[in-house]
């Protein structure tokens, strides 16, 4: 489900993020970095930075759904085999068990607010499989890729 309505409520976050000092530690990944902004019994809110020419694995989760809100840049997103370009202010809901991958085919970092909701919020609640769609056609791999 792609929507701009909810995205408008957080649209300014990415634009002002350089002015606000982070209170949390960033965790570096093969695709960029993330920080945990808030968490509770059945939710976790993260701020993600997806670096240029990087992508996440094609994955799904059984213990949670995810809500993605792009706050800066253009994010490529593969959801159940379909490819989408999400701009700042766009919002995407990933249902429990849905295959998905985020990627950045631009020269600038992309910032995303990701909200996990569910009973299993562990990082290892993950199942992976080979890419489809644009990621397969460009022969991309998890992490950093060539810009050509």
PDB file of C-alpha atoms in Angstrom:
ATOM      1  CA  UNK A   1       0.000   0.000   0.000  1.00  0.00           C
ATOM      2  CA  UNK A   2       1.548   3.284  -1.143  1.00  0.00           C
ATOM      3  CA  UNK A   3       0.251   6.519   0.305  1.00  0.00           C
ATOM      4  CA  UNK A   4       1.306  10.160   0.498  1.00  0.00           C
ATOM      5  CA  UNK A   5      -1.092  11.117   3.307  1.00  0.00           C
ATOM      6  CA  UNK A   6       0.852   9.738   6.284  1.00  0.00           C
ATOM      7  CA  UNK A   7       4.139  10.704   4.660  1.00  0.00           C
ATOM      8  CA  UNK A   8       3.282  14.389   4.853  1.00  0.00           C
ATOM      9  CA  UNK A   9       3.328  14.257   8.661  1.00  0.00           C
ATOM     10  CA  UNK A  10       7.042  13.323   8.701  1.00  0.00           C
ATOM     11  CA  UNK A  11       8.138  15.069   5.499  1.00  0.00           C
ATOM     12  CA  UNK A  12      10.216  17.709   7.256  1.00  0.00           C
ATOM     13  CA  UNK A  13      12.239  15.211   9.270  1.00  0.00           C
ATOM     14  CA  UNK A  14      14.860  14.525   6.597  1.00  0.00           C
ATOM     15  CA  UNK A  15      15.210  18.160   5.662  1.00  0.00           C
ATOM     16  CA  UNK A  16      15.961  19.175   9.261  1.00  0.00           C
ATOM     17  CA  UNK A  17      17.878  16.080  10.314  1.00  0.00           C
ATOM     18  CA  UNK A  18      21.300  17.722   9.832  1.00  0.00           C
ATOM     19  CA  UNK A  19      20.330  20.414  12.325  1.00  0.00           C
ATOM     20  CA  UNK A  20      19.383  17.933  15.054  1.00  0.00           C
ATOM     21  CA  UNK A  21      22.139  16.080  16.856  1.00  0.00           C
ATOM     22  CA  UNK A  22      21.381  12.374  17.111  1.00  0.00           C
ATOM     23  CA  UNK A  23      20.861  11.049  20.620  1.00  0.00           C
ATOM     24  CA  UNK A  24      21.350   7.446  19.507  1.00  0.00           C
ATOM     25  CA  UNK A  25      24.225   5.445  18.083  1.00  0.00           C
ATOM     26  CA  UNK A  26      24.172   4.598  14.407  1.00  0.00           C
ATOM     27  CA  UNK A  27      24.799   0.962  13.502  1.00  0.00           C
ATOM     28  CA  UNK A  28      26.772   0.611  10.261  1.00  0.00           C
ATOM     29  CA  UNK A  29      25.562  -1.929   7.702  1.00  0.00           C
ATOM     30  CA  UNK A  30      26.587  -3.082   4.225  1.00  0.00           C
ATOM     31  CA  UNK A  31      23.937  -0.725   2.767  1.00  0.00           C
ATOM     32  CA  UNK A  32      24.343   2.326   5.034  1.00  0.00           C
ATOM     33  CA  UNK A  33      23.383   2.750   8.694  1.00  0.00           C
ATOM     34  CA  UNK A  34      20.449   2.896  11.096  1.00  0.00           C
ATOM     35  CA  UNK A  35      19.600   4.186  14.529  1.00  0.00           C
ATOM     36  CA  UNK A  36      16.764   3.159  16.826  1.00  0.00           C
ATOM     37  CA  UNK A  37      14.658   6.221  17.650  1.00  0.00           C
ATOM     38  CA  UNK A  38      12.036   4.598  19.865  1.00  0.00           C
ATOM     39  CA  UNK A  39      10.832   1.161  20.906  1.00  0.00           C
ATOM     40  CA  UNK A  40       8.138  -0.475  22.982  1.00  0.00           C
ATOM     41  CA  UNK A  41       6.541  -3.886  23.532  1.00  0.00           C
ATOM     42  CA  UNK A  42       5.131  -4.218  19.996  1.00  0.00           C
ATOM     43  CA  UNK A  43       6.885  -1.498  17.989  1.00  0.00           C
ATOM     44  CA  UNK A  44      10.270  -0.127  17.003  1.00  0.00           C
ATOM     45  CA  UNK A  45      11.032   3.083  15.100  1.00  0.00           C
ATOM     46  CA  UNK A  46      14.274   3.369  13.123  1.00  0.00           C
ATOM     47  CA  UNK A  47      15.933   6.046  11.053  1.00  0.00           C
ATOM     48  CA  UNK A  48      17.716   4.478   8.072  1.00  0.00           C
ATOM     49  CA  UNK A  49      20.360   5.903   5.754  1.00  0.00           C
ATOM     50  CA  UNK A  50      20.684   3.960   2.512  1.00  0.00           C
ATOM     51  CA  UNK A  51      23.901   4.939   0.779  1.00  0.00           C
ATOM     52  CA  UNK A  52      24.251   5.574  -2.980  1.00  0.00           C
ATOM     53  CA  UNK A  53      24.347   2.406  -5.127  1.00  0.00           C
ATOM     54  CA  UNK A  54      23.452   0.182  -2.168  1.00  0.00           C
ATOM     55  CA  UNK A  55      20.615  -2.249  -1.537  1.00  0.00           C
ATOM     56  CA  UNK A  56      19.175  -4.410   1.197  1.00  0.00           C
ATOM     57  CA  UNK A  57      18.525  -8.105   0.811  1.00  0.00           C
ATOM     58  CA  UNK A  58      15.243  -9.381  -0.696  1.00  0.00           C
ATOM     59  CA  UNK A  59      13.533 -10.494   2.508  1.00  0.00           C
ATOM     60  CA  UNK A  60      10.378 -11.126   4.465  1.00  0.00           C
ATOM     61  CA  UNK A  61       9.446 -11.308   8.141  1.00  0.00           C
ATOM     62  CA  UNK A  62       6.874 -13.440   9.954  1.00  0.00           C
ATOM     63  CA  UNK A  63       6.737 -11.582  13.275  1.00  0.00           C
ATOM     64  CA  UNK A  64       6.168  -8.026  12.106  1.00  0.00           C
ATOM     65  CA  UNK A  65       4.841  -5.652   9.485  1.00  0.00           C
ATOM     66  CA  UNK A  66       6.859  -2.611   8.402  1.00  0.00           C
ATOM     67  CA  UNK A  67       5.928   0.939   7.474  1.00  0.00           C
ATOM     68  CA  UNK A  68       8.442   2.892   5.376  1.00  0.00           C
ATOM     69  CA  UNK A  69       8.342   6.689   5.129  1.00  0.00           C
ATOM     70  CA  UNK A  70      10.873   8.334   2.790  1.00  0.00           C
ATOM     71  CA  UNK A  71      11.965  11.647   4.276  1.00  0.00           C
ATOM     72  CA  UNK A  72      14.890  12.517   1.979  1.00  0.00           C
ATOM     73  CA  UNK A  73      15.836  11.405  -1.527  1.00  0.00           C
ATOM     74  CA  UNK A  74      14.463   8.809  -3.937  1.00  0.00           C
ATOM     75  CA  UNK A  75      14.212   5.206  -2.766  1.00  0.00           C
ATOM     76  CA  UNK A  76      13.801   2.223  -5.038  1.00  0.00           C
ATOM     77  CA  UNK A  77      11.618  -0.453  -3.477  1.00  0.00           C
ATOM     78  CA  UNK A  78      10.814  -3.969  -4.636  1.00  0.00           C
ATOM     79  CA  UNK A  79       7.622  -5.325  -3.044  1.00  0.00           C
ATOM     80  CA  UNK A  80       6.362  -8.784  -3.982  1.00  0.00           C
ATOM     81  CA  UNK A  81       8.166  -8.546  -7.350  1.00  0.00           C
ATOM     82  CA  UNK A  82       6.908  -5.057  -8.276  1.00  0.00           C
ATOM     83  CA  UNK A  83       9.336  -2.127  -8.403  1.00  0.00           C
ATOM     84  CA  UNK A  84       8.467   1.337  -7.094  1.00  0.00           C
ATOM     85  CA  UNK A  85      10.239   4.702  -6.888  1.00  0.00           C
ATOM     86  CA  UNK A  86       9.397   6.438  -3.630  1.00  0.00           C
ATOM     87  CA  UNK A  87      10.037  10.177  -3.234  1.00  0.00           C
ATOM     88  CA  UNK A  88      10.314  12.232  -0.075  1.00  0.00           C
ATOM     89  CA  UNK A  89       6.865  12.165   1.537  1.00  0.00           C
ATOM     90  CA  UNK A  90       5.871   8.751   0.128  1.00  0.00           C
ATOM     91  CA  UNK A  91       4.793   6.012   2.521  1.00  0.00           C
ATOM     92  CA  UNK A  92       4.739   2.260   1.925  1.00  0.00           C
ATOM     93  CA  UNK A  93       3.259  -0.492   4.078  1.00  0.00           C
ATOM     94  CA  UNK A  94       4.884  -3.937   4.004  1.00  0.00           C
ATOM     95  CA  UNK A  95       2.551  -6.611   5.363  1.00  0.00           C
ATOM     96  CA  UNK A  96       3.799  -9.541   7.423  1.00  0.00           C
ATOM     97  CA  UNK A  97       5.232 -12.212   5.110  1.00  0.00           C
ATOM     98  CA  UNK A  98       5.647  -9.885   2.070  1.00  0.00           C
ATOM     99  CA  UNK A  99       8.889 -10.099   0.082  1.00  0.00           C
ATOM    100  CA  UNK A 100      10.648  -6.725  -0.133  1.00  0.00           C
ATOM    101  CA  UNK A 101      13.956  -4.939  -0.694  1.00  0.00           C
ATOM    102  CA  UNK A 102      14.980  -1.288  -0.580  1.00  0.00           C
ATOM    103  CA  UNK A 103      17.686   0.116  -2.842  1.00  0.00           C
ATOM    104  CA  UNK A 104      19.282   3.414  -3.794  1.00  0.00           C
ATOM    105  CA  UNK A 105      20.227   3.912  -7.460  1.00  0.00           C
ATOM    106  CA  UNK A 106      21.100   7.596  -6.980  1.00  0.00           C
ATOM    107  CA  UNK A 107      24.249   9.523  -6.077  1.00  0.00           C
ATOM    108  CA  UNK A 108      22.869  10.842  -2.751  1.00  0.00           C
ATOM    109  CA  UNK A 109      21.983   9.038   0.491  1.00  0.00           C
ATOM    110  CA  UNK A 110      18.298   8.305   1.124  1.00  0.00           C
ATOM    111  CA  UNK A 111      16.750   8.756   4.575  1.00  0.00           C
ATOM    112  CA  UNK A 112      13.804   6.665   5.733  1.00  0.00           C
ATOM    113  CA  UNK A 113      11.760   6.359   8.918  1.00  0.00           C
ATOM    114  CA  UNK A 114      10.899   2.677   9.318  1.00  0.00           C
ATOM    115  CA  UNK A 115       8.322   1.488  11.856  1.00  0.00           C
ATOM    116  CA  UNK A 116       8.140  -2.168  12.863  1.00  0.00           C
ATOM    117  CA  UNK A 117       4.888  -3.400  14.399  1.00  0.00           C
ATOM    118  CA  UNK A 118       4.373  -6.922  15.715  1.00  0.00           C
ATOM    119  CA  UNK A 119       5.156  -9.525  18.299  1.00  0.00           C
ATOM    120  CA  UNK A 120       8.664 -10.458  17.079  1.00  0.00           C
ATOM    121  CA  UNK A 121      10.965  -7.474  16.618  1.00  0.00           C
ATOM    122  CA  UNK A 122      14.259  -9.362  16.464  1.00  0.00           C
ATOM    123  CA  UNK A 123      16.755  -8.525  13.691  1.00  0.00           C
ATOM    124  CA  UNK A 124      16.975 -12.244  12.907  1.00  0.00           C
ATOM    125  CA  UNK A 125      13.244 -12.563  12.085  1.00  0.00           C
ATOM    126  CA  UNK A 126      14.252 -12.660   8.442  1.00  0.00           C
ATOM    127  CA  UNK A 127      14.045 -14.993   5.467  1.00  0.00           C
ATOM    128  CA  UNK A 128      15.999 -14.135   2.303  1.00  0.00           C
ATOM    129  CA  UNK A 129      15.827 -15.167  -1.354  1.00  0.00           C
ATOM    130  CA  UNK A 130      17.400 -14.018  -4.666  1.00  0.00           C
ATOM    131  CA  UNK A 131      16.366 -10.669  -6.143  1.00  0.00           C
ATOM    132  CA  UNK A 132      13.659 -10.159  -8.756  1.00  0.00           C
ATOM    133  CA  UNK A 133      12.692  -7.234 -10.976  1.00  0.00           C
ATOM    134  CA  UNK A 134      15.042  -4.315 -11.454  1.00  0.00           C
ATOM    135  CA  UNK A 135      17.600  -5.659  -8.957  1.00  0.00           C
ATOM    136  CA  UNK A 136      17.874  -8.917 -10.907  1.00  0.00           C
ATOM    137  CA  UNK A 137      18.024  -7.141 -14.272  1.00  0.00           C
ATOM    138  CA  UNK A 138      20.903  -4.942 -13.011  1.00  0.00           C
ATOM    139  CA  UNK A 139      22.623  -7.979 -11.444  1.00  0.00           C
ATOM    140  CA  UNK A 140      22.756  -6.234  -8.055  1.00  0.00           C
ATOM    141  CA  UNK A 141      23.981  -7.824  -4.838  1.00  0.00           C
ATOM    142  CA  UNK A 142      23.399  -7.062  -1.170  1.00  0.00           C
ATOM    143  CA  UNK A 143      25.358  -3.992  -0.059  1.00  0.00           C
ATOM    144  CA  UNK A 144      27.369  -1.702  -2.366  1.00  0.00           C
ATOM    145  CA  UNK A 145      27.093  -1.952  -6.164  1.00  0.00           C
ATOM    146  CA  UNK A 146      28.746  -0.229  -9.116  1.00  0.00           C
ATOM    147  CA  UNK A 147      27.026   2.860 -10.436  1.00  0.00           C
ATOM    148  CA  UNK A 148      27.246   1.608 -14.052  1.00  0.00           C
TER     149      UNK A 148
END
